[in-house]
């Protein structure tokens, strides 16, 4: 007989997944939720769809990424500025400005650095290419990546060496460790898959959706 604790754990997991789906901006993939059909209820080979955010979310654990090019940006392969949030009846909304003086006086802005990434951790687990937008506000991570760019032993990370980011702890006890990984050959099909993914970083300043464009402006 299934115990009460087991039932409650299952309920909690399903509720957590439900609210995770509600947060929006997802790419559908399959993999970790493959189920057997021992009881005859589920169809053969049934996989429960997982939804992965279009933004890289640095949850607790290890994340390995490769920074990808952003040809729509005039200089470099990233954009930076200042971010703040507002809230109304429809929820919370991000706002961004190129300069700090673009942040309203009544708001507290955070500096951000945004760039495109290939989620190597996801690929290693599923074999699927997942590209995401990384919008960093953590000064520890931004400083570490800037240090790698300035280091002649590493240099420009775009489609070059993987970067490992490890998050430990939560809230005020959160710590991040950034480590460059040895360069390796990029997998076949990566460039083709990336060419089919649309993300325009320049839309971030105008309150637009960087994923809404059908073709990038170049």
Coordinates of N, CA and C in Angstrom, one line a residue:
X1 N 0.9 -1.2 0.0 CA 0.0 0.0 0.0 C 0.9 1.2 0.0
X2 N 0.5 2.2 -0.8 CA 1.3 3.5 -0.9 C 1.0 4.3 0.4
X3 N 2.1 4.8 1.0 CA 1.9 5.5 2.3 C 1.5 7.0 2.0
X4 N 1.0 7.6 3.1 CA 0.6 9.0 3.0 C 1.7 9.9 2.6
X5 N 2.9 9.7 3.1 CA 4.1 10.5 2.8 C 4.4 10.5 1.3
X6 N 4.3 9.3 0.7 CA 4.6 9.1 -0.7 C 3.6 9.9 -1.5
X7 N 2.3 9.8 -1.2 CA 1.3 10.5 -1.9 C 1.5 12.0 -1.8
X8 N 1.9 12.5 -0.6 CA 2.1 13.9 -0.5 C 3.3 14.4 -1.3
X9 N 4.3 13.6 -1.3 CA 5.5 13.9 -2.1 C 5.2 14.0 -3.6
X10 N 4.4 13.1 -4.1 CA 3.9 13.1 -5.5 C 3.1 14.4 -5.8
X11 N 2.2 14.7 -4.9 CA 1.4 15.9 -5.0 C 2.2 17.1 -5.1
X12 N 3.2 17.2 -4.2 CA 4.1 18.4 -4.1 C 4.9 18.5 -5.4
X13 N 5.4 17.4 -6.0 CA 6.1 17.4 -7.2 C 5.3 17.9 -8.4
X14 N 4.0 17.4 -8.4 CA 3.2 17.8 -9.5 C 2.8 19.3 -9.4
X15 N 2.5 19.8 -8.2 CA 2.2 21.2 -8.0 C 3.4 22.0 -8.4
X16 N 4.6 21.6 -8.0 CA 5.8 22.4 -8.3 C 5.9 22.5 -9.8
X17 N 5.8 21.4 -10.6 CA 5.9 21.4 -12.0 C 4.8 22.3 -12.6
X18 N 3.6 22.3 -12.1 CA 2.5 23.1 -12.6 C 2.9 24.6 -12.6
X19 N 3.4 25.0 -11.4 CA 3.7 26.4 -11.3 C 4.9 26.8 -12.1
X20 N 5.8 25.8 -12.2 CA 7.0 26.1 -13.1 C 6.6 26.3 -14.5
X21 N 5.6 25.6 -15.0 CA 5.1 25.8 -16.4 C 4.5 27.2 -16.5
X22 N 3.8 27.6 -15.5 CA 3.1 28.9 -15.6 C 4.0 30.1 -15.7
X23 N 5.3 29.9 -15.4 CA 6.2 31.1 -15.4 C 6.6 31.6 -16.8
X24 N 6.2 30.8 -17.9 CA 6.3 31.3 -19.3 C 7.6 31.2 -19.9
X25 N 7.7 31.4 -21.3 CA 8.9 31.4 -22.1 C 9.6 30.1 -22.1
X26 N 9.0 29.0 -22.7 CA 9.5 27.7 -22.6 C 9.8 27.1 -23.9
X27 N 10.8 26.2 -23.9 CA 11.1 25.3 -25.1 C 10.7 23.9 -24.6
X28 N 10.0 23.2 -25.4 CA 9.6 21.8 -25.1 C 10.6 20.8 -25.5
X29 N 10.9 19.9 -24.6 CA 11.9 18.9 -24.9 C 11.4 17.6 -24.2
X30 N 12.0 16.5 -24.5 CA 11.7 15.2 -23.9 C 13.0 14.6 -23.4
X31 N 12.8 13.7 -22.4 CA 13.9 13.0 -22.0 C 13.8 12.3 -20.6
X32 N 13.9 13.1 -19.5 CA 14.1 12.5 -18.2 C 12.9 11.8 -17.6
X33 N 11.7 12.0 -18.3 CA 10.5 11.5 -17.7 C 9.9 10.4 -18.5
X34 N 10.8 9.5 -19.1 CA 10.3 8.4 -19.8 C 9.7 7.4 -18.8
X35 N 8.6 6.8 -19.1 CA 7.9 5.9 -18.1 C 7.7 4.6 -18.7
X36 N 7.7 3.6 -17.9 CA 7.4 2.2 -18.3 C 5.9 2.0 -18.3
X37 N 5.5 1.0 -19.0 CA 4.0 0.7 -19.1 C 3.7 -0.6 -18.5
X38 N 4.2 -0.8 -17.3 CA 4.0 -2.1 -16.6 C 2.6 -2.3 -16.2
X39 N 1.8 -1.3 -16.0 CA 0.4 -1.5 -15.5 C -0.6 -1.4 -16.7
X40 N -0.1 -1.2 -17.9 CA -1.0 -1.2 -19.1 C -1.7 0.1 -19.3
X41 N -1.6 1.1 -18.4 CA -2.3 2.4 -18.5 C -1.7 3.3 -19.6
X42 N -0.4 3.5 -19.5 CA 0.3 4.4 -20.4 C 0.6 3.8 -21.8
X43 N 0.6 4.6 -22.8 CA 1.0 4.1 -24.1 C 2.4 3.7 -24.2
X44 N 2.8 2.8 -25.0 CA 4.2 2.4 -25.1 C 5.1 3.5 -25.5
X45 N 6.2 3.7 -24.8 CA 7.2 4.7 -25.1 C 6.7 6.1 -24.7
X46 N 5.8 6.2 -23.8 CA 5.3 7.5 -23.4 C 6.4 8.3 -22.7
X47 N 6.5 9.6 -23.1 CA 7.5 10.5 -22.5 C 6.7 11.8 -22.0
X48 N 6.9 12.2 -20.8 CA 6.3 13.4 -20.3 C 7.1 14.6 -20.7
X49 N 6.5 15.5 -21.5 CA 7.2 16.7 -22.0 C 7.7 17.5 -20.8
X50 N 8.9 18.0 -20.9 CA 9.5 19.0 -20.0 C 9.6 20.3 -20.7
X51 N 9.4 21.4 -19.9 CA 9.5 22.7 -20.5 C 10.7 23.4 -19.9
X52 N 11.5 23.9 -20.8 CA 12.8 24.5 -20.4 C 12.7 26.0 -20.7
X53 N 13.1 26.9 -19.8 CA 13.0 28.3 -20.1 C 13.9 28.7 -21.2
X54 N 13.5 29.8 -21.9 CA 14.3 30.4 -22.9 C 15.4 31.2 -22.3
X55 N 15.3 31.5 -21.0 CA 16.3 32.2 -20.3 C 17.1 31.1 -19.4
X56 N 18.4 31.3 -19.3 CA 19.2 30.4 -18.5 C 19.0 30.8 -17.0
X57 N 18.5 29.8 -16.3 CA 18.3 30.0 -14.9 C 19.3 29.2 -14.1
X58 N 20.1 30.0 -13.3 CA 21.2 29.4 -12.5 C 20.6 28.9 -11.2
X59 N 20.0 27.7 -11.3 CA 19.5 27.1 -10.0 C 20.7 26.4 -9.4
X60 N 20.5 25.9 -8.1 CA 21.5 25.3 -7.4 C 22.1 24.1 -8.1
X61 N 23.4 24.0 -8.3 CA 24.0 22.9 -9.0 C 25.0 23.4 -10.0
X62 N 25.4 22.5 -10.9 CA 26.4 22.8 -11.9 C 25.8 23.1 -13.3
X63 N 26.3 24.2 -13.9 CA 25.8 24.5 -15.2 C 27.1 24.8 -16.1
X64 N 27.1 24.1 -17.3 CA 28.2 24.3 -18.2 C 27.6 24.9 -19.5
X65 N 28.2 26.0 -19.9 CA 27.7 26.7 -21.1 C 28.8 27.0 -22.0
X66 N 28.4 27.3 -23.3 CA 29.3 27.9 -24.3 C 28.7 29.1 -24.8
X67 N 29.4 30.3 -24.7 CA 28.8 31.5 -25.2 C 28.8 31.5 -26.7
X68 N 27.6 32.0 -27.3 CA 27.4 32.0 -28.7 C 27.5 33.4 -29.3
X69 N 27.7 33.5 -30.6 CA 27.8 34.9 -31.2 C 26.4 35.6 -31.2
X70 N 26.5 37.0 -31.2 CA 25.3 37.8 -31.4 C 25.6 38.8 -32.4
X71 N 25.4 38.4 -33.7 CA 25.8 39.3 -34.8 C 25.0 40.5 -35.0
X72 N 23.8 40.6 -34.3 CA 23.0 41.7 -34.3 C 23.5 42.9 -33.5
X73 N 24.4 42.6 -32.6 CA 25.0 43.6 -31.8 C 26.2 44.3 -32.5
X74 N 26.2 45.6 -32.5 CA 27.2 46.4 -33.2 C 28.6 46.1 -32.8
X75 N 28.8 46.1 -31.5 CA 30.2 45.8 -30.9 C 30.1 44.7 -29.9
X76 N 30.9 43.7 -30.1 CA 31.0 42.6 -29.2 C 29.8 41.6 -29.4
X77 N 29.7 40.7 -28.5 CA 28.6 39.6 -28.6 C 27.7 39.6 -27.4
X78 N 27.6 40.7 -26.8 CA 26.7 40.8 -25.6 C 26.2 42.2 -25.5
X79 N 25.2 42.4 -24.6 CA 24.7 43.7 -24.3 C 24.7 43.9 -22.8
X80 N 24.8 45.2 -22.4 CA 24.8 45.4 -20.9 C 23.9 46.7 -20.7
X81 N 23.6 46.9 -19.4 CA 22.8 48.0 -19.1 C 22.3 47.9 -17.6
X82 N 21.1 48.4 -17.4 CA 20.5 48.4 -16.0 C 19.1 47.9 -16.1
X83 N 18.8 47.1 -15.1 CA 17.5 46.4 -15.1 C 16.7 46.7 -13.9
X84 N 15.4 46.8 -14.0 CA 14.6 46.9 -12.8 C 13.2 46.3 -13.1
X85 N 12.4 46.1 -12.1 CA 11.1 45.4 -12.3 C 10.0 46.2 -11.8
X86 N 8.9 46.1 -12.4 CA 7.6 46.7 -11.9 C 6.6 45.6 -11.8
X87 N 5.5 45.9 -11.0 CA 4.5 44.9 -10.8 C 3.1 45.6 -10.9
X88 N 2.2 44.9 -11.6 CA 0.8 45.3 -11.7 C -0.1 44.1 -11.6
X89 N -1.3 44.3 -11.9 CA -2.3 43.2 -11.7 C -2.0 42.0 -12.6
X90 N -1.3 42.2 -13.7 CA -0.9 41.1 -14.6 C 0.4 40.4 -14.2
X91 N 1.1 40.9 -13.2 CA 2.3 40.3 -12.8 C 3.5 41.2 -12.8
X92 N 4.7 40.6 -12.7 CA 6.0 41.4 -12.7 C 6.5 41.6 -14.1
X93 N 7.1 42.7 -14.4 CA 7.6 43.0 -15.7 C 9.0 43.6 -15.7
X94 N 9.9 43.1 -16.5 CA 11.3 43.6 -16.5 C 11.4 44.9 -17.4
X95 N 12.3 45.8 -17.0 CA 12.6 47.0 -17.8 C 14.1 47.1 -17.8
X96 N 14.6 47.7 -18.9 CA 16.0 47.8 -19.1 C 16.4 49.1 -19.7
X97 N 17.5 49.7 -19.3 CA 18.0 50.9 -19.9 C 19.5 50.8 -20.1
X98 N 20.0 51.4 -21.1 CA 21.4 51.3 -21.5 C 22.3 52.0 -20.4
X99 N 21.9 53.1 -19.9 CA 22.6 53.8 -18.9 C 21.9 53.8 -17.5
X100 N 22.7 54.0 -16.5 CA 22.1 54.0 -15.1 C 21.1 55.1 -14.9
X101 N 21.3 56.3 -15.6 CA 20.4 57.4 -15.4 C 19.1 57.2 -16.1
X102 N 19.0 56.1 -16.8 CA 17.7 55.7 -17.4 C 16.7 55.0 -16.5
X103 N 17.2 54.7 -15.3 CA 16.4 54.0 -14.3 C 15.6 55.1 -13.5
X104 N 14.3 54.9 -13.4 CA 13.5 55.9 -12.6 C 14.1 56.1 -11.2
X105 N 14.0 57.3 -10.7 CA 14.5 57.6 -9.4 C 13.9 56.7 -8.3
X106 N 12.6 56.3 -8.4 CA 11.9 55.6 -7.4 C 12.3 54.1 -7.5
X107 N 13.0 53.7 -8.5 CA 13.4 52.3 -8.7 C 14.8 52.0 -8.3
X108 N 15.1 50.8 -7.9 CA 16.5 50.4 -7.7 C 17.0 49.5 -8.8
X109 N 17.9 50.0 -9.7 CA 18.3 49.2 -10.8 C 19.5 48.3 -10.5
X110 N 19.6 47.2 -11.3 CA 20.8 46.3 -11.2 C 21.5 46.3 -12.5
X111 N 22.8 46.3 -12.5 CA 23.5 46.2 -13.7 C 23.4 44.8 -14.3
X112 N 23.3 44.7 -15.6 CA 23.1 43.3 -16.2 C 24.1 43.2 -17.4
X113 N 24.4 41.9 -17.6 CA 25.1 41.6 -18.8 C 24.4 40.4 -19.5
X114 N 24.0 40.6 -20.8 CA 23.2 39.5 -21.4 C 23.9 39.0 -22.7
X115 N 23.9 37.7 -22.9 CA 24.5 37.1 -24.0 C 23.8 35.7 -24.3
X116 N 24.1 35.2 -25.5 CA 23.4 33.9 -25.9 C 24.4 32.7 -25.5
X117 N 23.8 31.6 -25.1 CA 24.6 30.5 -24.7 C 24.0 29.2 -25.3
X118 N 24.9 28.3 -25.5 CA 24.5 26.9 -25.7 C 24.6 26.2 -24.4
X119 N 23.5 25.6 -23.9 CA 23.5 24.9 -22.7 C 24.1 23.5 -22.8
X120 N 25.4 23.4 -22.6 CA 26.1 22.1 -22.8 C 25.7 21.1 -21.8
X121 N 25.3 21.5 -20.6 CA 24.8 20.5 -19.6 C 23.6 19.8 -20.1
X122 N 22.7 20.5 -20.7 CA 21.5 20.0 -21.2 C 21.8 19.0 -22.4
X123 N 22.7 19.4 -23.2 CA 23.1 18.5 -24.3 C 23.8 17.2 -23.9
X124 N 24.6 17.3 -22.8 CA 25.3 16.1 -22.3 C 24.2 15.2 -21.7
X125 N 23.1 15.7 -21.2 CA 22.1 14.8 -20.6 C 21.1 14.2 -21.6
X126 N 20.8 15.1 -22.6 CA 19.7 14.7 -23.5 C 20.1 14.5 -25.0
X127 N 21.3 15.0 -25.3 CA 21.7 14.9 -26.7 C 21.0 16.0 -27.6
X128 N 20.2 16.9 -27.0 CA 19.5 17.9 -27.7 C 20.2 19.3 -27.6
X129 N 20.2 20.1 -28.6 CA 20.7 21.4 -28.6 C 19.7 22.4 -28.0
X130 N 20.1 23.0 -26.9 CA 19.3 24.0 -26.2 C 20.1 25.3 -26.2
X131 N 19.5 26.4 -26.8 CA 20.1 27.7 -26.7 C 19.3 28.6 -25.8
X132 N 19.9 29.4 -25.0 CA 19.2 30.2 -24.1 C 19.8 31.6 -24.0
X133 N 19.1 32.5 -23.5 CA 19.6 33.9 -23.2 C 20.0 34.0 -21.8
X134 N 21.2 34.3 -21.5 CA 21.7 34.5 -20.2 C 21.7 35.9 -19.8
X135 N 21.0 36.3 -18.8 CA 21.0 37.7 -18.3 C 21.5 37.7 -16.9
X136 N 22.8 38.1 -16.8 CA 23.4 38.1 -15.5 C 23.3 39.4 -14.7
X137 N 23.0 39.3 -13.4 CA 23.0 40.5 -12.6 C 24.0 40.2 -11.4
X138 N 24.5 39.0 -11.3 CA 25.4 38.6 -10.2 C 26.8 39.1 -10.5
X139 N 27.3 40.1 -9.7 CA 28.6 40.7 -10.0 C 29.7 39.7 -9.9
X140 N 29.6 38.7 -9.1 CA 30.6 37.7 -8.9 C 30.8 37.0 -10.3
X141 N 29.8 36.6 -11.0 CA 29.9 35.9 -12.2 C 30.4 36.8 -13.3
X142 N 29.8 38.1 -13.4 CA 30.2 39.0 -14.4 C 31.7 39.3 -14.3
X143 N 32.2 39.5 -13.1 CA 33.6 39.8 -12.9 C 34.5 38.6 -13.3
X144 N 34.0 37.4 -13.0 CA 34.8 36.2 -13.3 C 34.9 36.1 -14.8
X145 N 33.8 36.3 -15.6 CA 33.8 36.1 -17.0 C 34.7 37.2 -17.7
X146 N 34.6 38.4 -17.1 CA 35.4 39.5 -17.6 C 36.9 39.2 -17.4
X147 N 37.2 38.6 -16.3 CA 38.6 38.2 -16.0 C 39.1 37.2 -17.0
X148 N 38.2 36.2 -17.4 CA 38.6 35.2 -18.4 C 38.9 35.9 -19.8
X149 N 38.0 36.8 -20.1 CA 38.2 37.5 -21.4 C 39.5 38.2 -21.5
X150 N 39.9 38.8 -20.3 CA 41.2 39.6 -20.3 C 42.4 38.7 -20.1
X151 N 42.2 37.4 -19.8 CA 43.3 36.5 -19.6 C 43.8 36.0 -20.9
X152 N 45.1 36.2 -21.3 CA 45.6 35.7 -22.6 C 45.5 34.2 -22.7
X153 N 45.5 33.5 -21.6 CA 45.4 32.0 -21.7 C 44.0 31.5 -22.1
X154 N 43.0 32.4 -22.0 CA 41.6 32.0 -22.3 C 41.0 32.9 -23.4
X155 N 40.9 34.2 -23.1 CA 40.5 35.2 -24.1 C 39.0 35.1 -24.5
X156 N 38.7 35.4 -25.7 CA 37.3 35.5 -26.2 C 36.7 34.1 -26.1
X157 N 35.6 34.0 -25.3 CA 34.9 32.8 -25.1 C 33.9 32.3 -26.1
X158 N 33.6 33.2 -27.1 CA 32.5 32.9 -28.1 C 32.9 31.7 -28.9
X159 N 32.0 30.6 -28.8 CA 32.2 29.4 -29.5 C 33.6 28.8 -29.3
X160 N 34.1 29.0 -28.1 CA 35.5 28.6 -27.8 C 35.5 27.6 -26.6
X161 N 35.9 28.0 -25.4 CA 35.9 27.1 -24.3 C 34.6 27.1 -23.5
X162 N 34.2 26.0 -22.9 CA 33.1 26.0 -22.0 C 33.3 26.7 -20.7
X163 N 32.3 27.3 -20.1 CA 32.4 27.9 -18.8 C 31.5 27.2 -17.9
X164 N 32.0 26.8 -16.8 CA 31.3 26.1 -15.7 C 30.9 27.0 -14.6
X165 N 29.6 27.1 -14.3 CA 29.1 27.9 -13.2 C 28.5 27.0 -12.2
X166 N 29.0 27.1 -11.0 CA 28.4 26.2 -9.9 C 27.7 27.1 -8.9
X167 N 26.5 26.9 -8.6 CA 25.8 27.6 -7.6 C 25.6 26.7 -6.3
X168 N 25.9 27.3 -5.2 CA 25.7 26.6 -3.9 C 24.9 27.5 -3.0
X169 N 24.0 27.0 -2.2 CA 23.2 27.8 -1.3 C 22.1 28.5 -1.9
X170 N 21.4 29.2 -1.0 CA 20.2 30.0 -1.4 C 20.2 31.4 -0.7
X171 N 19.4 32.3 -1.3 CA 19.2 33.6 -0.8 C 20.6 34.3 -0.4
X172 N 20.7 34.8 0.8 CA 21.9 35.5 1.2 C 23.1 34.6 1.3
X173 N 22.9 33.3 1.3 CA 24.0 32.3 1.5 C 24.4 31.7 0.1
X174 N 24.0 32.3 -1.0 CA 24.3 31.8 -2.3 C 25.8 32.2 -2.7
X175 N 26.5 31.2 -3.2 CA 27.8 31.4 -3.7 C 27.9 30.8 -5.1
X176 N 28.7 31.5 -5.9 CA 28.9 31.1 -7.3 C 30.4 30.9 -7.6
X177 N 30.7 29.8 -8.3 CA 32.1 29.6 -8.7 C 32.1 29.4 -10.2
X178 N 33.0 30.2 -10.8 CA 33.1 30.2 -12.3 C 34.5 29.6 -12.7
X179 N 34.4 28.6 -13.6 CA 35.7 27.9 -14.0 C 35.7 27.6 -15.5
X180 N 36.7 28.1 -16.2 CA 36.8 27.7 -17.6 C 37.2 26.3 -17.7
X181 N 36.7 25.6 -18.7 CA 37.0 24.2 -19.0 C 37.8 24.1 -20.3
X182 N 38.6 23.0 -20.4 CA 39.4 22.9 -21.6 C 38.6 23.0 -22.9
X183 N 39.3 23.6 -23.9 CA 38.6 23.7 -25.2 C 38.4 22.3 -25.8
X184 N 37.3 22.1 -26.5 CA 37.1 20.8 -27.2 C 36.3 21.1 -28.5
X185 N 36.3 20.1 -29.4 CA 35.6 20.3 -30.6 C 34.1 20.4 -30.4
X186 N 33.5 21.4 -31.1 CA 32.0 21.5 -31.0 C 31.3 20.4 -31.7
X187 N 30.2 19.9 -31.2 CA 29.5 18.8 -31.9 C 28.9 19.1 -33.2
X188 N 28.9 18.1 -34.1 CA 28.3 18.3 -35.4 C 26.8 18.7 -35.3
X189 N 26.4 19.6 -36.1 CA 25.0 20.1 -36.1 C 24.8 21.3 -35.2
X190 N 25.8 21.7 -34.4 CA 25.6 22.8 -33.5 C 25.3 24.1 -34.2
X191 N 26.1 24.4 -35.2 CA 25.9 25.7 -36.0 C 24.6 25.7 -36.7
X192 N 24.2 24.6 -37.3 CA 22.9 24.6 -38.0 C 21.8 24.8 -37.1
X193 N 21.8 24.1 -35.9 CA 20.8 24.3 -34.9 C 20.7 25.7 -34.4
X194 N 21.9 26.3 -34.2 CA 21.9 27.7 -33.7 C 21.4 28.7 -34.7
X195 N 21.7 28.4 -36.0 CA 21.1 29.3 -37.1 C 19.6 29.3 -37.1
X196 N 19.0 28.2 -36.6 CA 17.6 28.1 -36.6 C 16.9 28.6 -35.4
X197 N 17.7 29.1 -34.5 CA 17.2 29.7 -33.2 C 17.2 31.2 -33.3
X198 N 16.1 31.9 -33.0 CA 16.0 33.3 -33.2 C 16.0 34.0 -31.8
X199 N 17.0 35.0 -31.6 CA 17.0 35.8 -30.4 C 17.7 37.1 -30.8
X200 N 17.1 38.2 -30.5 CA 17.7 39.5 -30.9 C 17.9 40.3 -29.6
X201 N 19.2 40.3 -29.2 CA 19.5 41.0 -27.9 C 19.2 42.5 -27.9
X202 N 19.2 43.1 -29.1 CA 18.9 44.5 -29.1 C 17.5 44.9 -28.7
X203 N 16.6 43.9 -28.7 CA 15.2 44.2 -28.3 C 15.1 44.4 -26.8
X204 N 16.1 44.0 -26.1 CA 16.0 44.1 -24.6 C 15.8 45.5 -24.1
X205 N 16.4 46.5 -24.8 CA 16.3 47.8 -24.4 C 15.0 48.5 -24.6
X206 N 14.2 48.0 -25.5 CA 13.0 48.7 -26.0 C 11.8 48.1 -25.3
X207 N 12.0 47.2 -24.3 CA 10.8 46.6 -23.7 C 10.2 45.5 -24.6
X208 N 10.9 45.1 -25.7 CA 10.4 44.1 -26.6 C 10.7 42.7 -26.1
X209 N 10.3 41.8 -26.9 CA 10.6 40.4 -26.7 C 11.8 39.9 -27.6
X210 N 12.9 39.6 -27.0 CA 14.1 39.2 -27.9 C 13.8 37.9 -28.7
X211 N 12.8 37.2 -28.3 CA 12.5 35.9 -29.0 C 11.3 36.1 -30.0
X212 N 10.8 37.3 -30.2 CA 9.6 37.4 -31.1 C 10.0 37.6 -32.5
X213 N 11.3 37.9 -32.8 CA 11.6 38.1 -34.2 C 11.7 36.8 -35.0
X214 N 11.3 36.9 -36.3 CA 11.4 35.7 -37.1 C 12.7 35.6 -37.9
X215 N 13.3 36.8 -38.1 CA 14.6 36.9 -38.7 C 15.4 37.9 -38.0
X216 N 16.7 37.7 -37.8 CA 17.6 38.6 -37.2 C 18.0 39.7 -38.2
X217 N 18.2 40.9 -37.8 CA 18.5 42.0 -38.7 C 19.9 42.1 -39.3
X218 N 20.3 41.1 -40.0 CA 21.6 41.1 -40.7 C 21.6 40.1 -41.8

